[in-house]
Amino acid sequence: MSQLTHINTQGEAHMVDVSAKTETVREARAEALVSMRADTLKMIMDGSHHKGDVFATARIAGIQAAKRTWELIPLCHPLMLSKVEVTLSAEPETHQVRIQSRCRLTGKTGVEMEALTAASVAALTLYDMCKAVQKDIVIEQVRLLSKSGGKSGDFQAGEAS
């Protein structure tokens, strides 16, 4: 079983020292699902929301969040991201928006937290922009889809349940 890397021998939380690690290309993808009523999704899709382009605002928020993950998650390293991509796709048949993020860099530590933060904050922004129309929007299934690079190797998530 793997050890928790952010806990030292005294059981205290600490920032991991990555100075001896080799720089490699690292990439992570994450997603979040946002469920809402059909009429709320239609308003977003047809551009009639009074706050403007919901997807564009959520995309920018997700990108910004990835870049600032180290300020939000206490033990994360500040990273020089070379790529952040956030896509939002309407899924009218399930009344959902699927948010997917991808983060990449060449560095000594992974970008999983940046990808997860991007998807999460994009989902929160979508909620914020639509809460006046619908308060019971549900953000669900925030998860890591894949990661590559680094000593621990590659990871690919299975199908969501």
PDB file of C-alpha atoms in Angstrom:
ATOM      1  CA  MET A   1       0.000   0.000   0.000  1.00  0.00           C
ATOM      2  CA  SER A   2       1.243   3.507  -0.831  1.00  0.00           C
ATOM      3  CA  GLN A   3       2.053   5.950   1.931  1.00  0.00           C
ATOM      4  CA  LEU A   4       0.443   9.351   2.324  1.00  0.00           C
ATOM      5  CA  THR A   5       3.075  11.735   0.970  1.00  0.00           C
ATOM      6  CA  HIS A   6       1.898  14.872   2.769  1.00  0.00           C
ATOM      7  CA  ILE A   7       2.258  13.382   6.267  1.00  0.00           C
ATOM      8  CA  ASN A   8       5.721  13.299   7.864  1.00  0.00           C
ATOM      9  CA  THR A   9       7.039  10.681  10.319  1.00  0.00           C
ATOM     10  CA  GLN A  10       5.503  12.610  13.237  1.00  0.00           C
ATOM     11  CA  GLY A  11       2.080  12.507  11.578  1.00  0.00           C
ATOM     12  CA  GLU A  12       2.147  16.209  10.695  1.00  0.00           C
ATOM     13  CA  ALA A  13       1.047  17.681   7.380  1.00  0.00           C
ATOM     14  CA  HIS A  14       3.908  19.082   5.297  1.00  0.00           C
ATOM     15  CA  MET A  15       4.727  20.128   1.754  1.00  0.00           C
ATOM     16  CA  VAL A  16       6.535  17.376  -0.146  1.00  0.00           C
ATOM     17  CA  ASP A  17      10.111  18.167  -1.219  1.00  0.00           C
ATOM     18  CA  VAL A  18      10.237  17.616  -4.985  1.00  0.00           C
ATOM     19  CA  SER A  19      13.706  19.082  -5.557  1.00  0.00           C
ATOM     20  CA  ALA A  20      15.287  15.678  -6.310  1.00  0.00           C
ATOM     21  CA  LYS A  21      12.584  14.601  -8.759  1.00  0.00           C
ATOM     22  CA  THR A  22      13.195  14.506 -12.485  1.00  0.00           C
ATOM     23  CA  GLU A  23      11.290  16.906 -14.701  1.00  0.00           C
ATOM     24  CA  THR A  24       8.900  15.086 -17.024  1.00  0.00           C
ATOM     25  CA  VAL A  25       5.924  16.051 -19.148  1.00  0.00           C
ATOM     26  CA  ARG A  26       2.866  15.624 -16.955  1.00  0.00           C
ATOM     27  CA  GLU A  27      -0.776  15.853 -17.892  1.00  0.00           C
ATOM     28  CA  ALA A  28      -4.039  15.332 -16.035  1.00  0.00           C
ATOM     29  CA  ARG A  29      -7.680  15.378 -17.092  1.00  0.00           C
ATOM     30  CA  ALA A  30     -10.683  15.771 -14.793  1.00  0.00           C
ATOM     31  CA  GLU A  31     -14.415  16.244 -15.069  1.00  0.00           C
ATOM     32  CA  ALA A  32     -17.475  17.449 -13.210  1.00  0.00           C
ATOM     33  CA  LEU A  33     -21.151  17.002 -14.031  1.00  0.00           C
ATOM     34  CA  VAL A  34     -23.745  19.677 -13.318  1.00  0.00           C
ATOM     35  CA  SER A  35     -27.398  18.573 -13.292  1.00  0.00           C
ATOM     36  CA  MET A  36     -30.272  21.022 -13.704  1.00  0.00           C
ATOM     37  CA  ARG A  37     -33.798  21.374 -15.030  1.00  0.00           C
ATOM     38  CA  ALA A  38     -34.317  21.202 -18.785  1.00  0.00           C
ATOM     39  CA  ASP A  39     -35.479  24.833 -18.955  1.00  0.00           C
ATOM     40  CA  THR A  40     -32.336  26.048 -17.166  1.00  0.00           C
ATOM     41  CA  LEU A  41     -30.103  24.141 -19.570  1.00  0.00           C
ATOM     42  CA  LYS A  42     -32.087  25.453 -22.539  1.00  0.00           C
ATOM     43  CA  MET A  43     -31.588  29.037 -21.320  1.00  0.00           C
ATOM     44  CA  ILE A  44     -27.827  28.453 -21.197  1.00  0.00           C
ATOM     45  CA  MET A  45     -27.756  26.755 -24.598  1.00  0.00           C
ATOM     46  CA  ASP A  46     -29.815  29.341 -26.462  1.00  0.00           C
ATOM     47  CA  GLY A  47     -27.940  32.280 -24.923  1.00  0.00           C
ATOM     48  CA  SER A  48     -30.976  33.879 -23.287  1.00  0.00           C
ATOM     49  CA  HIS A  49     -29.507  33.913 -19.781  1.00  0.00           C
ATOM     50  CA  HIS A  50     -29.558  37.479 -18.461  1.00  0.00           C
ATOM     51  CA  LYS A  51     -25.956  37.231 -17.200  1.00  0.00           C
ATOM     52  CA  GLY A  52     -24.557  36.482 -20.647  1.00  0.00           C
ATOM     53  CA  ASP A  53     -22.456  33.577 -21.923  1.00  0.00           C
ATOM     54  CA  VAL A  54     -22.457  31.130 -19.014  1.00  0.00           C
ATOM     55  CA  PHE A  55     -20.065  28.671 -20.665  1.00  0.00           C
ATOM     56  CA  ALA A  56     -17.482  31.351 -21.525  1.00  0.00           C
ATOM     57  CA  THR A  57     -17.493  32.696 -17.971  1.00  0.00           C
ATOM     58  CA  ALA A  58     -17.217  29.207 -16.440  1.00  0.00           C
ATOM     59  CA  ARG A  59     -14.377  28.307 -18.845  1.00  0.00           C
ATOM     60  CA  ILE A  60     -12.375  31.389 -17.863  1.00  0.00           C
ATOM     61  CA  ALA A  61     -13.032  30.721 -14.155  1.00  0.00           C
ATOM     62  CA  GLY A  62     -11.783  27.133 -14.526  1.00  0.00           C
ATOM     63  CA  ILE A  63      -8.609  28.239 -16.292  1.00  0.00           C
ATOM     64  CA  GLN A  64      -7.952  30.905 -13.665  1.00  0.00           C
ATOM     65  CA  ALA A  65      -8.557  28.394 -10.858  1.00  0.00           C
ATOM     66  CA  ALA A  66      -6.062  25.897 -12.299  1.00  0.00           C
ATOM     67  CA  LYS A  67      -3.418  28.630 -12.351  1.00  0.00           C
ATOM     68  CA  ARG A  68      -4.122  29.474  -8.700  1.00  0.00           C
ATOM     69  CA  THR A  69      -4.555  25.981  -7.250  1.00  0.00           C
ATOM     70  CA  TRP A  70      -1.466  26.396  -5.075  1.00  0.00           C
ATOM     71  CA  GLU A  71      -3.219  29.313  -3.329  1.00  0.00           C
ATOM     72  CA  LEU A  72      -6.366  27.260  -2.664  1.00  0.00           C
ATOM     73  CA  ILE A  73      -5.016  23.830  -1.677  1.00  0.00           C
ATOM     74  CA  PRO A  74      -2.613  24.311   1.258  1.00  0.00           C
ATOM     75  CA  LEU A  75       0.161  21.834   0.368  1.00  0.00           C
ATOM     76  CA  CYS A  76       0.192  22.205  -3.428  1.00  0.00           C
ATOM     77  CA  HIS A  77       3.268  23.526  -5.182  1.00  0.00           C
ATOM     78  CA  PRO A  78       3.014  26.609  -7.403  1.00  0.00           C
ATOM     79  CA  LEU A  79       3.299  25.299 -10.959  1.00  0.00           C
ATOM     80  CA  MET A  80       4.209  26.814 -14.304  1.00  0.00           C
ATOM     81  CA  LEU A  81       1.395  25.325 -16.349  1.00  0.00           C
ATOM     82  CA  SER A  82       2.017  25.174 -20.077  1.00  0.00           C
ATOM     83  CA  LYS A  83      -1.575  24.255 -20.988  1.00  0.00           C
ATOM     84  CA  VAL A  84      -4.991  24.584 -19.342  1.00  0.00           C
ATOM     85  CA  GLU A  85      -8.067  23.639 -21.290  1.00  0.00           C
ATOM     86  CA  VAL A  86     -11.658  23.653 -19.996  1.00  0.00           C
ATOM     87  CA  THR A  87     -14.553  22.448 -22.148  1.00  0.00           C
ATOM     88  CA  LEU A  88     -18.246  22.556 -21.295  1.00  0.00           C
ATOM     89  CA  SER A  89     -20.700  20.359 -23.170  1.00  0.00           C
ATOM     90  CA  ALA A  90     -24.460  20.475 -22.835  1.00  0.00           C
ATOM     91  CA  GLU A  91     -26.118  17.067 -22.600  1.00  0.00           C
ATOM     92  CA  PRO A  92     -29.815  17.866 -23.151  1.00  0.00           C
ATOM     93  CA  GLU A  93     -30.961  14.244 -22.878  1.00  0.00           C
ATOM     94  CA  THR A  94     -29.840  14.121 -19.201  1.00  0.00           C
ATOM     95  CA  HIS A  95     -30.235  17.866 -18.392  1.00  0.00           C
ATOM     96  CA  GLN A  96     -26.540  18.064 -17.554  1.00  0.00           C
ATOM     97  CA  VAL A  97     -23.442  19.998 -18.418  1.00  0.00           C
ATOM     98  CA  ARG A  98     -20.236  17.957 -18.594  1.00  0.00           C
ATOM     99  CA  ILE A  99     -17.157  19.989 -17.714  1.00  0.00           C
ATOM    100  CA  GLN A 100     -13.784  18.543 -18.652  1.00  0.00           C
ATOM    101  CA  SER A 101     -10.386  20.018 -17.930  1.00  0.00           C
ATOM    102  CA  ARG A 102      -6.871  19.232 -19.056  1.00  0.00           C
ATOM    103  CA  CYS A 103      -3.670  20.589 -17.526  1.00  0.00           C
ATOM    104  CA  ARG A 104      -0.127  20.036 -18.754  1.00  0.00           C
ATOM    105  CA  LEU A 105       3.407  21.042 -17.821  1.00  0.00           C
ATOM    106  CA  THR A 106       6.987  19.892 -17.794  1.00  0.00           C
ATOM    107  CA  GLY A 107       7.887  19.707 -14.141  1.00  0.00           C
ATOM    108  CA  LYS A 108       8.674  17.776 -10.979  1.00  0.00           C
ATOM    109  CA  THR A 109       5.144  17.284  -9.664  1.00  0.00           C
ATOM    110  CA  GLY A 110       1.811  16.291 -11.133  1.00  0.00           C
ATOM    111  CA  VAL A 111      -1.105  18.434 -12.218  1.00  0.00           C
ATOM    112  CA  GLU A 112      -4.013  16.350 -10.921  1.00  0.00           C
ATOM    113  CA  MET A 113      -5.079  18.971  -8.375  1.00  0.00           C
ATOM    114  CA  GLU A 114      -4.983  21.692 -11.022  1.00  0.00           C
ATOM    115  CA  ALA A 115      -7.239  19.686 -13.350  1.00  0.00           C
ATOM    116  CA  LEU A 116      -9.655  18.850 -10.515  1.00  0.00           C
ATOM    117  CA  THR A 117      -9.711  22.469  -9.347  1.00  0.00           C
ATOM    118  CA  ALA A 118     -10.390  23.723 -12.874  1.00  0.00           C
ATOM    119  CA  ALA A 119     -13.388  21.397 -13.297  1.00  0.00           C
ATOM    120  CA  SER A 120     -14.694  22.171  -9.799  1.00  0.00           C
ATOM    121  CA  VAL A 121     -14.480  25.950 -10.078  1.00  0.00           C
ATOM    122  CA  ALA A 122     -15.996  25.932 -13.573  1.00  0.00           C
ATOM    123  CA  ALA A 123     -18.929  23.959 -12.086  1.00  0.00           C
ATOM    124  CA  LEU A 124     -19.230  26.379  -9.158  1.00  0.00           C
ATOM    125  CA  THR A 125     -19.220  29.308 -11.565  1.00  0.00           C
ATOM    126  CA  LEU A 126     -21.948  27.711 -13.648  1.00  0.00           C
ATOM    127  CA  TYR A 127     -23.978  27.299 -10.439  1.00  0.00           C
ATOM    128  CA  ASP A 128     -23.318  30.904  -9.402  1.00  0.00           C
ATOM    129  CA  MET A 129     -24.488  32.274 -12.730  1.00  0.00           C
ATOM    130  CA  CYS A 130     -27.673  30.166 -12.714  1.00  0.00           C
ATOM    131  CA  LYS A 131     -28.687  30.207  -9.036  1.00  0.00           C
ATOM    132  CA  ALA A 132     -31.165  33.061  -9.594  1.00  0.00           C
ATOM    133  CA  VAL A 133     -33.014  30.803 -12.045  1.00  0.00           C
ATOM    134  CA  GLN A 134     -32.615  27.492 -10.166  1.00  0.00           C
ATOM    135  CA  LYS A 135     -31.244  26.959  -6.661  1.00  0.00           C
ATOM    136  CA  ASP A 136     -31.280  23.133  -6.635  1.00  0.00           C
ATOM    137  CA  ILE A 137     -28.659  22.618  -9.339  1.00  0.00           C
ATOM    138  CA  VAL A 138     -26.452  19.666  -8.398  1.00  0.00           C
ATOM    139  CA  ILE A 139     -22.693  19.474  -8.906  1.00  0.00           C
ATOM    140  CA  GLU A 140     -21.634  15.846  -8.946  1.00  0.00           C
ATOM    141  CA  GLN A 141     -19.031  13.365 -10.002  1.00  0.00           C
ATOM    142  CA  VAL A 142     -15.959  15.557  -9.756  1.00  0.00           C
ATOM    143  CA  ARG A 143     -13.234  13.068 -10.591  1.00  0.00           C
ATOM    144  CA  LEU A 144      -9.821  12.523 -12.104  1.00  0.00           C
ATOM    145  CA  LEU A 145     -10.140  10.975 -15.562  1.00  0.00           C
ATOM    146  CA  SER A 146      -6.463  10.384 -16.294  1.00  0.00           C
ATOM    147  CA  LYS A 147      -2.921  11.397 -15.489  1.00  0.00           C
ATOM    148  CA  SER A 148       0.378  10.718 -17.165  1.00  0.00           C
ATOM    149  CA  GLY A 149       4.007  11.343 -16.387  1.00  0.00           C
ATOM    150  CA  GLY A 150       6.012  11.125 -13.218  1.00  0.00           C
ATOM    151  CA  LYS A 151       7.302   8.267 -11.097  1.00  0.00           C
ATOM    152  CA  SER A 152       3.876   6.831 -10.236  1.00  0.00           C
ATOM    153  CA  GLY A 153       3.086   6.271 -13.921  1.00  0.00           C
ATOM    154  CA  ASP A 154      -0.146   6.613 -15.810  1.00  0.00           C
ATOM    155  CA  PHE A 155      -3.723   6.379 -14.526  1.00  0.00           C
ATOM    156  CA  GLN A 156      -6.967   5.986 -16.454  1.00  0.00           C
ATOM    157  CA  ALA A 157     -10.329   6.070 -14.659  1.00  0.00           C
ATOM    158  CA  GLY A 158     -12.911   3.418 -15.357  1.00  0.00           C
ATOM    159  CA  GLU A 159     -16.468   4.162 -16.413  1.00  0.00           C
ATOM    160  CA  ALA A 160     -18.407   6.305 -13.964  1.00  0.00           C
ATOM    161  CA  SER A 161     -21.169   4.605 -12.058  1.00  0.00           C
TER     162      SER A 161
END
